[in-house]
Coordinates of C-alpha atoms in Angstrom, one line a residue:
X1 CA 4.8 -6.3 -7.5
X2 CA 3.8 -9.0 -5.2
X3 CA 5.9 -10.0 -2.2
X4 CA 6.1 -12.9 -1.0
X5 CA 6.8 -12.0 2.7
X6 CA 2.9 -10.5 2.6
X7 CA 0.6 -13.0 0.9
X8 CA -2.3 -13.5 3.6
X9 CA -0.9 -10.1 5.1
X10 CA -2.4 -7.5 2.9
X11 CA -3.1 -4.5 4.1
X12 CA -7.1 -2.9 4.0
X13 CA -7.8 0.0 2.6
X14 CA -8.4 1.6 6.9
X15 CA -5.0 0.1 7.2
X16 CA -3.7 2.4 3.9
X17 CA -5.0 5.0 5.4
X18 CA -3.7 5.0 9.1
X19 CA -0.1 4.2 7.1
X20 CA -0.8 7.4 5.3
X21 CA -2.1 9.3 8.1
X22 CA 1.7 8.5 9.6
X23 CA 3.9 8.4 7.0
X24 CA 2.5 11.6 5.1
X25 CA 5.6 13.6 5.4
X26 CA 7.3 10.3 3.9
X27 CA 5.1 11.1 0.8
X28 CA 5.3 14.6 0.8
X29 CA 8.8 14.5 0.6
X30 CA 9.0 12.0 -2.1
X31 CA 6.6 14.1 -4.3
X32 CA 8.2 17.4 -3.6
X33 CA 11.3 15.6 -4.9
X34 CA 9.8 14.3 -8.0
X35 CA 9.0 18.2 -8.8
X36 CA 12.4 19.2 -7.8
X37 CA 13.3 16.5 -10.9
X38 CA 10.7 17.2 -13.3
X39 CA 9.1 14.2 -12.6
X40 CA 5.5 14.8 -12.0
X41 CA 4.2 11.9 -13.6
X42 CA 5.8 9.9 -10.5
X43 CA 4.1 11.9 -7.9
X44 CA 2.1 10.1 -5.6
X45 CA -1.6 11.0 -5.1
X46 CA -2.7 9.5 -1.8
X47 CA -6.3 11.2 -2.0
X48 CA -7.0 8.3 -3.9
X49 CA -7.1 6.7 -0.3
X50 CA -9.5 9.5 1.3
X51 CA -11.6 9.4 -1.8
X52 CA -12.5 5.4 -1.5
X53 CA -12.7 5.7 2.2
X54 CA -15.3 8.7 1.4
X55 CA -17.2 6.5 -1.1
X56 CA -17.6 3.8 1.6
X57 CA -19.2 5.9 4.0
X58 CA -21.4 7.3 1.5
X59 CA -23.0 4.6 0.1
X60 CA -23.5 1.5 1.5
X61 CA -20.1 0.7 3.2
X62 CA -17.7 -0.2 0.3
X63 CA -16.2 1.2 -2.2
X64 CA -15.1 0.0 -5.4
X65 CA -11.1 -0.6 -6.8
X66 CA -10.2 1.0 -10.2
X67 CA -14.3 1.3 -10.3
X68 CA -14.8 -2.1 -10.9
X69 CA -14.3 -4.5 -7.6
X70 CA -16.2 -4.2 -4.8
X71 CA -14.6 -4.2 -1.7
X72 CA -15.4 -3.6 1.9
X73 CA -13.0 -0.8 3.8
X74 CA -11.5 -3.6 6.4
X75 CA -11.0 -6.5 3.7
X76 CA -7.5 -6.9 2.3
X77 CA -6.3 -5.1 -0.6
X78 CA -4.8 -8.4 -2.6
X79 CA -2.8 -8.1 -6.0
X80 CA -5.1 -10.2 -7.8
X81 CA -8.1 -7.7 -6.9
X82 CA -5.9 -4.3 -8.4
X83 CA -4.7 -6.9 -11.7
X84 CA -8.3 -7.4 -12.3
X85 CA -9.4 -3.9 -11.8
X86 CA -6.2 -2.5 -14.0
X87 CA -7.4 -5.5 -16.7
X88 CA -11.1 -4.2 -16.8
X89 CA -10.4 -1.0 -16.7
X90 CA -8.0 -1.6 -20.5
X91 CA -10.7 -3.5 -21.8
X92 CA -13.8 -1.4 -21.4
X93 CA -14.6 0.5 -23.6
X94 CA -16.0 4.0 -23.7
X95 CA -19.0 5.3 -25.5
X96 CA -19.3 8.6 -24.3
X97 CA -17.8 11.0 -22.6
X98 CA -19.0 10.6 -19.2
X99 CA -17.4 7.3 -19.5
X100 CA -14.0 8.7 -20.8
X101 CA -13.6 10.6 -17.7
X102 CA -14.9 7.7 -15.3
X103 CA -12.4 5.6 -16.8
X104 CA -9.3 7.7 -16.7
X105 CA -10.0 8.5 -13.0
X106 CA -10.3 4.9 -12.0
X107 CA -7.1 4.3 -13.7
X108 CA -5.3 7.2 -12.2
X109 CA -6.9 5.7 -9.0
X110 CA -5.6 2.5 -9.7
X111 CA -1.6 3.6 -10.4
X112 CA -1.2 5.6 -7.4
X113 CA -2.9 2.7 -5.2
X114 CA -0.1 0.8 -6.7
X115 CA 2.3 3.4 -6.0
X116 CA 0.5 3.4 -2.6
X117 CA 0.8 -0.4 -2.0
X118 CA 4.3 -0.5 -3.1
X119 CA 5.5 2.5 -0.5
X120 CA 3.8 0.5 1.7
X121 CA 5.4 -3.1 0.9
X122 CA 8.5 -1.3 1.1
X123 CA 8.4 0.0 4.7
X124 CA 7.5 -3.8 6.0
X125 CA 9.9 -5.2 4.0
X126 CA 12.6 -2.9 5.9
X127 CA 11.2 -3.8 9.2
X128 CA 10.4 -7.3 8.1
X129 CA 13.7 -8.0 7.9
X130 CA 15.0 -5.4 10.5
X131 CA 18.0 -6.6 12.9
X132 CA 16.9 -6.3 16.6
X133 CA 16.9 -2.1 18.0
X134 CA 15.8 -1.1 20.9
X135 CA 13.8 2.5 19.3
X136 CA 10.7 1.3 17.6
X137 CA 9.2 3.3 15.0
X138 CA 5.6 4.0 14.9
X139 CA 5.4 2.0 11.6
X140 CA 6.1 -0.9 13.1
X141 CA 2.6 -1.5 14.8
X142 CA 1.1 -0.9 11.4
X143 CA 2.2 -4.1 10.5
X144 CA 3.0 -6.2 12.7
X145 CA 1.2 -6.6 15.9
X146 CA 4.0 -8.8 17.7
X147 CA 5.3 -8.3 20.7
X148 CA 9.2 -9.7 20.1
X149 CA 10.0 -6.3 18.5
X150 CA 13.3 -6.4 20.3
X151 CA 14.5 -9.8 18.7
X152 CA 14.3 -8.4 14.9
X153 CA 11.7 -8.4 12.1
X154 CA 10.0 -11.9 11.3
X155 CA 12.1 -12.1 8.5
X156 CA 15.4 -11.6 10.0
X157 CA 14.3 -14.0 13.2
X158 CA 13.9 -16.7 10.0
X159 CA 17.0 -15.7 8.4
X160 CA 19.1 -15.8 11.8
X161 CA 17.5 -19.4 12.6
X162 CA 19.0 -20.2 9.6
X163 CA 22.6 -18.5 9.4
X164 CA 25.0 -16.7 11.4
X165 CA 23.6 -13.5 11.6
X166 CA 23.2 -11.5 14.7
X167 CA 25.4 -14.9 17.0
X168 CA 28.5 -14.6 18.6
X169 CA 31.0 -15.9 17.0

């Protein structure tokens, strides 16, 4: 899904990582839930994140999306790039099975960096369009590096310009 609120704002896959690094109870929880429903399938791997920062240090200093797009650890992960990957990644085809495998790992790589990017969108969106609070959660420096913290999200600052919301009536 692509969210408007974020296009230019992407997150990098060191950013991923340093969300993961402090919200891994967030996805603990959330997978040990989808086991308490017998929902495996909707688990979310987040080694997928280790793995391509791994691959980066290891050869060369990038690492590649769904095995097909080569990108660099500190450039934006954009929707376009993971599309193009998932697209590749259907249309290839397989001749043996060293191939097989290298496919379906890339695209189990591929749907929990969705799953990844979508936790992620999720978490700005709720401070994006947070109302002003004094206790700031440590998520909130992951993205957004702005100071007026205490006057709301962006998105609520441009929503209050606009309406009622948070004025005395």
């Amino acid at each position: 899904m692509i969210y408007e609120e974020f296009i230019g704002k992407e997150p990098s896959l060191n950013e991923l990582e340093k969300f993961i690094k402090t919200n891994k109870k967030l996805f603990d929880e959330f997978n040990e839930e989808c086991i308490k429903e017998n929902n495996k399938d909707d688990q979310i791997d987040y080694s997928v994140i280790h793995n391509y920062v791994q691959f980066a240090k290891d050869y060369y200093g990038y690492y590649y999306i769904g095995g097909h797009i080569k990108t660099y650890p500190d450039e934006p992960i954009v929707a376009k790039s993971v599309k193009e990957a998932t697209k590749m990644n259907n249309e290839s085809e397989a001749y043996h099975m060293m191939e097989i495998a290298s496919k379906n790992r890339s695209a189990k790589e591929l749907k929990n960096l969705e799953k990844i990017l979508e936790v992620y969108y999720q978490n700005c969106l709720e401070e994006y369009y947070a109302p002003p609070k004094n206790d700031i959660s440590s998520f909130m420096g992951l993205c957004y590096s702005d100071d007026s913290v205490n006057v709301g999200g962006e998105g609520y600052q441009k929503v209050a310009k606009e309406t009622m919301i948070g004025k005395k009536i």
